[in-house]
Amino acid sequence: MSTSPTLPTGAPASRPQRLGWSLALLALAQLIFSLDLNIVFVALPDIGSDLGFPGQTQQLVVSAYVVFAGGFLLLGGRAADLLGRRRIFVLALTIYAVSSLAGGLAESPAVIIAARAVQGIGGALLLPSTLSLINTLFEEGPKRNKALAVWGGAGASGLTVGALLGGVLTEAFGWPAVFYVNVPLAGAVALAALAVIPRDAQRTEKRRFDLPGALTATGGSTLLVFALVQGPERGWTDALVIAAFAVSVILLVAFAAVEGRSKDPLMPFRLFRNRSLSVGITVTFLYMATFGTLPYFLTVLMQNVHGYSALETGLAFLVPSVAIATGTQLGERLTTRLGTRTTLIAGFALGAVGTAVLALGFDADATYATALPGLILSGIGQGIVWTAMWIAASTGVAPNEQGIANGMASTTLNIGNAIGLAVLTAIADAGTDGKVGDALRHATADGEFVVVLLTAAGMVIGLLITMGLPRKPAAPTQTAAEDSVLTAR
């Protein structure tokens, strides 16, 4: 039985030592989440040859995770608010551990794809519950800013650890090891959370889960991400892709209609009146459509153009990952001293300049040293924006709605990455048709040079949108009914 204290909704924990341990667990959970995004990439060829995957379908191991993670984020955020943040956090990690074990034991393509889909659902529960725990355990201001910087730094570290660990584990123990590594990690964090993270407050009020809203939002989001992920693979005129787009639009329109009439909606539209949240959500979309796409194109440059091995590619990502981690800490300090608006503007400006410089390294004959200055500048800008955008998305949001607010921001983060990759890969690949050998190498580098400049332009757009942030953050707002509920507690 857990001996941890009960945390009243929205109240910070009373013992700083317990808060420190809670933050360590939440950061470790984010490390696991980030690690899992990249660790499977380098194992794909071995998975394909061992399980009989044709080359063109190996990407399903990645896309199954992305599609279900993106589709269930809103549901995960609301579940954290209604069912308890610690409960959903522990449940998410348990799902991660069990699905990872199933993935490692898989002996057929269908089983490993199903395991990755379930892993994606675990990720959709984990990200918003982790963020909402941070935003309720730590009061708005410098303490929350510092906590988000620690959490963000762990995420940046996970990107490097994933690339390196994936290569090392696959070479030393075979592809199942990239799944098995999650089992003890996720299991240990879930068990520790029961002892360290305060228990969820007992709820006395009756709250509806808004099943019609949950079904339409989850179905619409899942099909939208599926269409965006599969479009570049199957072709945008493919009947399945078109059908997925059409049904997703119908379901999302139905979701809007349901939410407009619901007394206890899954996603209250009044939240959009919070300008900090609205701008924060937009920024998360642009962040992943720009900064978030760069690792993919860097991987293609290093492996397909320059011929790096999986391990060499992982080592090459050490510098930008350290730069991003540095930026997350700098973002916290700048936000505390200068405010979210100024910090986001500075992060996007530095990112745009650094990414434009980085484009010089996207040449078939360029060396890693050519790309290094851009990798450092762009990485620091990326880290600054990462910390500040989550601060923006949580500012002025009532404690009992932090889960859905973070679910909204996480959903646009995921969709931004899917749309950004779909558009930019189409542009990058446009000049490679029919080319082989050295001609293909040069065409690939030239196409990527263009898309890296386009991401820099997207960062400038992010800078302009950030100017819509209020100079002074608004206080959290609630409806009259919510005020009475909180008072009753």
XYZ file of C-alpha atoms in Angstrom:
489
model
C 0.000 0.000 0.000
C 1.308 3.451 -0.897
C 2.231 5.732 2.016
C 2.466 8.892 -0.078
C 0.299 11.882 0.934
C -2.803 12.902 -0.946
C -2.343 15.932 -3.144
C -5.320 18.294 -3.237
C -6.139 19.261 -6.792
C -3.840 22.056 -7.922
C -1.950 22.356 -4.626
C 1.825 22.017 -4.535
C 3.239 19.247 -2.369
C 4.384 20.387 1.056
C 7.707 18.536 1.271
C 10.461 19.843 -1.059
C 12.412 16.571 -0.797
C 9.403 14.577 -2.037
C 8.899 17.173 -4.783
C 12.484 16.629 -5.902
C 11.993 12.869 -6.120
C 8.705 13.367 -7.972
C 10.422 15.591 -10.519
C 13.201 13.027 -10.960
C 10.613 10.339 -11.772
C 8.698 12.614 -14.162
C 11.941 13.520 -15.950
C 12.877 9.837 -16.188
C 9.454 9.106 -17.681
C 10.080 11.761 -20.327
C 13.493 10.216 -20.997
C 11.754 6.865 -21.632
C 9.183 8.531 -23.908
C 11.853 10.350 -25.950
C 14.141 7.334 -26.058
C 11.359 5.217 -27.541
C 10.822 7.648 -30.417
C 14.285 6.970 -31.871
C 15.486 3.643 -30.515
C 13.558 1.534 -33.056
C 14.821 3.338 -36.193
C 18.235 1.689 -36.370
C 16.741 -1.753 -35.655
C 14.271 -1.644 -38.579
C 16.482 -3.501 -41.110
C 17.121 -6.350 -38.625
C 13.425 -6.515 -37.683
C 12.535 -6.675 -41.377
C 14.952 -9.480 -42.220
C 14.153 -11.537 -39.102
C 10.343 -11.291 -39.270
C 9.986 -11.244 -43.047
C 8.998 -7.582 -43.448
C 9.246 -6.302 -47.030
C 11.318 -3.113 -47.065
C 8.397 -0.852 -47.930
C 6.309 -2.005 -44.927
C 8.994 -1.764 -42.236
C 7.951 1.852 -41.650
C 4.691 0.505 -40.143
C 6.679 -0.335 -36.996
C 7.288 3.409 -36.604
C 4.007 4.749 -37.965
C 1.832 2.440 -35.803
C 3.309 4.159 -32.747
C 2.980 7.671 -34.205
C -0.632 7.189 -35.361
C -1.986 5.850 -32.064
C 0.044 8.245 -29.921
C -1.294 11.185 -31.918
C -4.868 9.944 -31.946
C -5.224 9.304 -28.208
C -3.498 12.401 -26.767
C -6.708 14.383 -26.157
C -8.264 11.377 -24.466
C -5.119 10.897 -22.389
C -5.174 14.502 -21.233
C -8.829 14.391 -20.174
C -8.360 11.009 -18.497
C -5.617 12.533 -16.343
C -7.998 15.303 -15.228
C -10.964 13.038 -14.491
C -9.444 9.739 -13.352
C -6.358 11.042 -11.568
C -2.955 12.127 -12.829
C -0.930 9.613 -10.824
C -3.279 6.777 -11.796
C -2.959 7.553 -15.511
C 0.818 8.080 -15.171
C 1.262 4.620 -13.591
C -1.179 3.032 -16.061
C 0.723 4.543 -19.008
C 4.056 3.184 -17.789
C 2.501 -0.251 -17.187
C 1.164 -0.252 -20.764
C 4.635 0.732 -21.963
C 6.285 -2.142 -20.086
C 3.786 -4.818 -21.185
C 3.667 -3.721 -24.848
C 7.471 -3.509 -24.966
C 7.710 -7.079 -23.687
C 5.214 -8.164 -26.364
C 7.247 -6.348 -29.028
C 10.465 -8.092 -28.014
C 8.767 -11.504 -28.042
C 7.049 -10.895 -31.409
C 7.541 -13.569 -34.060
C 5.410 -12.022 -36.807
C 4.905 -8.563 -38.371
C 1.291 -8.364 -37.119
C 2.302 -8.859 -33.469
C 5.088 -6.277 -33.501
C 2.869 -3.686 -35.241
C 0.105 -4.314 -32.686
C 2.625 -3.978 -29.847
C 3.833 -0.652 -31.234
C 0.230 0.574 -31.556
C -0.426 -0.235 -27.890
C 2.884 1.428 -27.015
C 1.586 4.524 -28.808
C -1.538 4.535 -26.622
C 0.757 4.316 -23.603
C 2.661 7.333 -24.906
C -0.605 9.243 -25.425
C -1.469 8.662 -21.764
C 2.055 9.329 -20.503
C 2.897 12.711 -22.045
C -0.136 14.755 -20.877
C -0.254 13.059 -17.451
C 3.451 13.833 -16.901
C 2.997 17.455 -17.928
C -0.144 17.929 -15.847
C 1.633 16.464 -12.796
C 4.455 18.981 -13.228
C 1.989 21.831 -13.711
C 0.040 20.961 -10.560
C 2.902 19.870 -8.292
C 4.850 23.060 -9.048
C 3.189 26.450 -8.742
C 3.102 28.762 -11.754
C 6.235 30.891 -12.000
C 9.958 30.206 -11.406
C 9.418 26.806 -9.699
C 7.332 25.435 -12.564
C 9.697 26.947 -15.125
C 12.658 25.171 -13.530
C 10.757 21.876 -13.345
C 9.801 22.092 -17.027
C 13.434 22.802 -17.906
C 14.575 19.648 -16.071
C 11.813 17.657 -17.803
C 12.746 19.145 -21.186
C 16.439 18.435 -20.680
C 15.627 14.785 -19.981
C 13.637 14.644 -23.220
C 16.545 16.085 -25.195
C 18.895 13.523 -23.637
C 16.487 10.762 -24.627
C 16.824 11.628 -28.307
C 20.579 10.995 -28.186
C 20.353 7.998 -25.875
C 17.755 6.478 -28.215
C 19.953 6.807 -31.297
C 23.073 5.526 -29.508
C 21.389 2.809 -27.453
C 19.459 1.529 -30.461
C 22.686 0.978 -32.387
C 24.567 -0.585 -29.479
C 21.746 -2.912 -28.374
C 20.952 -4.081 -31.911
C 24.577 -4.881 -32.684
C 25.274 -6.564 -29.318
C 22.008 -8.397 -28.508
C 19.749 -8.233 -31.566
C 16.669 -6.140 -32.315
C 14.457 -7.501 -29.447
C 16.749 -5.693 -27.003
C 15.440 -2.282 -28.147
C 12.043 -3.366 -26.807
C 13.194 -5.236 -23.708
C 15.103 -2.209 -22.400
C 11.792 -0.423 -21.736
C 10.418 -3.196 -19.519
C 12.594 -2.689 -16.388
C 12.788 1.086 -16.906
C 9.047 1.690 -17.208
C 8.234 -0.895 -14.535
C 10.642 0.644 -12.013
C 9.334 4.185 -12.558
C 5.704 2.997 -12.228
C 6.434 1.276 -8.900
C 8.456 4.223 -7.581
C 5.642 6.629 -8.530
C 3.279 4.816 -6.131
C 5.617 5.634 -3.259
C 6.845 9.095 -4.267
C 4.178 10.972 -6.236
C 1.275 12.175 -4.035
C -1.949 10.224 -4.355
C -4.762 11.663 -6.428
C -7.367 13.595 -4.484
C -10.650 11.817 -3.840
C -13.346 13.283 -6.063
C -16.807 13.827 -4.668
C -18.394 15.622 -7.647
C -19.873 13.687 -10.530
C -18.097 14.293 -13.839
C -19.058 12.860 -17.215
C -16.331 11.487 -19.441
C -18.096 12.763 -22.594
C -18.031 9.442 -24.430
C -19.364 10.860 -27.767
C -16.659 13.536 -27.684
C -13.976 11.000 -26.772
C -14.943 8.646 -29.612
C -15.191 11.331 -32.306
C -12.001 13.154 -31.209
C -9.944 9.971 -30.916
C -11.256 8.499 -34.177
C -10.829 11.757 -36.092
C -7.335 12.462 -34.752
C -6.140 8.886 -35.320
C -7.364 8.812 -38.936
C -5.919 12.268 -39.631
C -2.460 11.257 -38.385
C -2.759 7.936 -40.263
C -3.477 9.768 -43.534
C -0.599 12.209 -42.967
C 1.850 9.407 -42.130
C 0.770 7.073 -44.936
C 0.362 9.756 -47.620
C 4.085 9.959 -48.489
C 4.364 6.138 -48.405
C 1.231 5.120 -50.341
C 0.719 8.275 -52.408
C -1.721 11.117 -51.746
C -4.199 9.795 -54.326
C -4.340 6.332 -52.740
C -7.948 5.341 -51.960
C -7.154 4.420 -48.334
C -5.420 7.751 -47.687
C -8.294 9.742 -49.237
C -10.870 7.731 -47.274
C -8.946 8.308 -44.027
C -8.852 12.065 -44.664
C -12.575 12.163 -45.496
C -13.699 10.169 -42.443
C -11.355 12.156 -40.154
C -12.959 15.431 -41.326
C -16.457 14.028 -40.709
C -15.526 12.823 -37.218
C -13.777 16.073 -36.249
C -16.775 18.133 -37.436
C -18.999 15.822 -35.375
C -16.643 16.328 -32.423
C -17.012 20.124 -32.695
C -20.806 19.765 -32.780
C -20.831 17.423 -29.757
C -18.531 19.680 -27.723
C -20.653 22.749 -28.461
C -23.682 21.075 -26.840
C -22.052 19.064 -24.039
C -22.468 20.222 -20.443
C -19.151 18.623 -19.487
C -17.132 18.550 -22.738
C -13.946 16.595 -23.358
C -12.318 19.801 -24.643
C -14.034 22.972 -23.380
C -13.868 25.545 -26.194
C -13.730 28.381 -23.641
C -10.097 27.353 -23.033
C -9.236 28.988 -26.355
C -10.086 32.352 -24.759
C -6.815 31.956 -22.862
C -4.461 33.692 -25.307
C -1.363 32.141 -23.751
C -2.764 28.632 -24.246
C -3.957 29.377 -27.798
C -0.580 30.776 -28.859
C 1.218 27.966 -27.001
C -0.805 25.346 -28.913
C -0.006 27.037 -32.241
C 3.679 27.233 -31.342
C 3.842 23.506 -30.501
C 2.484 22.786 -34.008
C 5.094 25.015 -35.674
C 7.857 23.711 -33.416
C 7.418 20.138 -34.620
C 6.795 21.178 -38.232
C 10.177 22.965 -38.210
C 12.632 22.043 -35.421
C 11.017 18.628 -35.017
C 11.629 17.567 -38.625
C 15.357 18.366 -38.641
C 16.524 15.085 -36.998
C 14.929 13.084 -39.824
C 16.692 15.080 -42.550
C 19.961 15.036 -40.610
C 19.729 11.236 -40.388
C 19.150 10.973 -44.155
C 22.099 13.330 -44.793
C 24.463 11.384 -42.561
C 23.481 7.857 -43.615
C 22.301 8.173 -47.235
C 24.533 11.018 -48.400
C 27.682 10.653 -46.278
C 27.438 6.906 -45.560
C 27.587 7.037 -41.741
C 26.841 3.834 -39.829
C 24.031 3.728 -37.261
C 26.541 4.160 -34.410
C 28.350 7.018 -36.175
C 25.021 8.740 -36.751
C 24.163 8.416 -33.076
C 27.523 9.912 -32.106
C 26.989 12.766 -34.576
C 23.766 13.631 -32.731
C 25.658 14.150 -29.454
C 26.540 17.783 -30.243
C 23.028 18.954 -31.218
C 21.520 17.051 -28.280
C 23.872 18.749 -25.807
C 22.994 22.080 -27.453
C 19.250 21.364 -27.096
C 19.655 20.325 -23.453
C 21.605 23.548 -22.808
C 18.847 25.521 -24.496
C 16.148 23.994 -22.272
C 17.958 25.255 -19.164
C 18.583 28.644 -20.757
C 14.892 28.817 -21.691
C 13.906 28.473 -18.030
C 16.244 31.264 -16.923
C 15.168 33.599 -19.714
C 11.459 32.952 -19.090
C 11.815 33.663 -15.380
C 13.722 36.909 -16.014
C 12.269 38.212 -19.289
C 8.894 36.487 -19.640
C 7.546 33.817 -21.983
C 6.894 36.150 -24.929
C 10.434 37.554 -25.108
C 11.982 34.119 -24.546
C 10.011 32.499 -27.375
C 10.890 35.348 -29.740
C 14.588 34.968 -28.841
C 14.433 31.164 -29.255
C 12.767 31.305 -32.668
C 15.152 34.057 -33.843
C 18.239 32.094 -32.784
C 16.745 28.923 -34.261
C 16.029 30.581 -37.614
C 19.568 31.989 -37.891
C 21.167 28.721 -36.761
C 19.060 26.612 -39.135
C 19.922 28.889 -42.081
C 23.610 28.412 -41.191
C 22.989 24.659 -40.837
C 21.757 24.546 -44.454
C 25.371 25.109 -45.557
C 26.151 21.623 -44.256
C 23.524 20.044 -46.517
C 25.861 19.543 -49.434
C 27.035 16.206 -50.778
C 30.670 17.276 -50.379
C 30.328 19.150 -47.063
C 31.932 17.800 -43.891
C 30.417 17.435 -40.435
C 32.464 20.452 -39.343
C 30.591 22.588 -41.895
C 27.277 21.760 -40.231
C 28.600 22.093 -36.667
C 28.019 25.860 -36.069
C 24.453 25.571 -37.345
C 23.798 22.449 -35.266
C 24.878 24.280 -32.100
C 22.954 27.527 -32.746
C 19.823 25.769 -33.991
C 19.955 23.299 -31.089
C 20.161 26.037 -28.444
C 17.242 27.870 -30.089
C 15.284 24.608 -30.194
C 15.832 23.985 -26.484
C 14.790 27.539 -25.557
C 11.542 27.251 -27.520
C 10.813 23.759 -26.143
C 10.825 24.916 -22.505
C 9.083 28.236 -23.117
C 6.246 26.829 -25.260
C 5.148 24.393 -22.527
C 5.241 27.225 -20.007
C 3.010 29.261 -22.350
C 0.576 26.355 -22.814
C 0.141 25.900 -19.043
C -0.071 29.576 -18.066
C -3.474 30.773 -16.894
C -4.996 27.262 -17.003
C -6.948 26.101 -13.946
C -5.323 23.164 -12.103
C -8.290 20.852 -12.782
C -7.867 21.406 -16.547
C -4.097 21.084 -16.904
C -4.470 17.565 -18.335
C -6.742 18.528 -21.229
C -4.707 21.701 -21.920
C -1.544 19.617 -22.183
C -3.417 17.031 -24.258
C -4.423 19.794 -26.693
C -0.843 21.065 -26.961
C 0.539 17.531 -27.329
C -1.968 16.747 -30.085
C -0.933 19.766 -32.163
C 2.703 18.828 -31.481
C 2.140 15.396 -33.011
C 0.069 16.652 -35.947
C 2.646 19.373 -36.638
C 5.336 16.736 -36.963
C 3.186 14.573 -39.262
C 2.246 17.488 -41.540
C 5.748 18.947 -41.522
C 7.378 15.657 -42.511
C 4.722 14.904 -45.136
C 5.169 18.282 -46.874
C 8.939 18.593 -46.506
C 9.792 15.025 -47.536
C 7.693 15.487 -50.685
C 9.714 18.628 -51.500
C 13.038 16.986 -50.648
C 12.316 13.901 -52.789
C 10.987 15.816 -55.793
C 14.341 15.892 -57.619
C 15.507 12.358 -56.827
C 13.291 10.344 -59.221
C 15.254 8.126 -61.568
C 18.650 9.001 -60.071
C 21.117 6.468 -58.674
C 24.604 6.451 -57.200
C 26.430 9.752 -56.957
C 23.689 11.604 -58.826
C 21.169 10.451 -56.184
C 23.502 11.553 -53.385
C 23.762 15.066 -54.786
C 20.043 15.298 -55.558
C 19.175 14.201 -52.012
C 21.502 16.801 -50.500
C 20.140 19.543 -52.789
C 16.530 18.717 -51.910
C 17.310 18.719 -48.199
C 19.137 22.064 -48.518
C 15.845 23.571 -49.716
C 13.718 22.056 -46.945
C 16.144 23.149 -44.212
C 15.808 26.734 -45.461
C 12.025 26.285 -45.437
C 12.140 25.183 -41.793
C 14.106 28.346 -40.995
C 11.341 30.360 -42.690
C 8.773 28.469 -40.585
C 10.647 29.527 -37.444
C 10.297 33.155 -38.510
C 6.530 32.565 -38.760
C 6.658 31.125 -35.233
C 8.418 34.290 -34.064
C 5.634 36.455 -35.562
C 2.872 34.333 -33.994
C 4.601 34.551 -30.617
C 4.127 38.311 -30.685
C 0.440 37.588 -30.050
C 1.263 36.422 -26.521
C 0.118 38.801 -23.758
C 2.984 40.672 -22.132
C 1.557 39.831 -18.702
C 0.084 36.349 -18.127
C -3.580 36.117 -17.147
C -4.701 34.425 -13.943
C -6.290 30.984 -14.231
C -9.971 31.198 -15.107
C -12.815 28.837 -14.270
C -16.524 28.734 -14.873
C -18.843 29.346 -11.955
C -19.557 25.630 -11.668
C -15.846 24.849 -11.510
C -15.319 27.532 -8.844
C -17.904 25.851 -6.646
C -16.321 22.431 -7.189
C -12.871 23.709 -6.198
C -14.305 25.533 -3.171
C -16.021 22.326 -2.059
C -12.687 20.546 -2.102
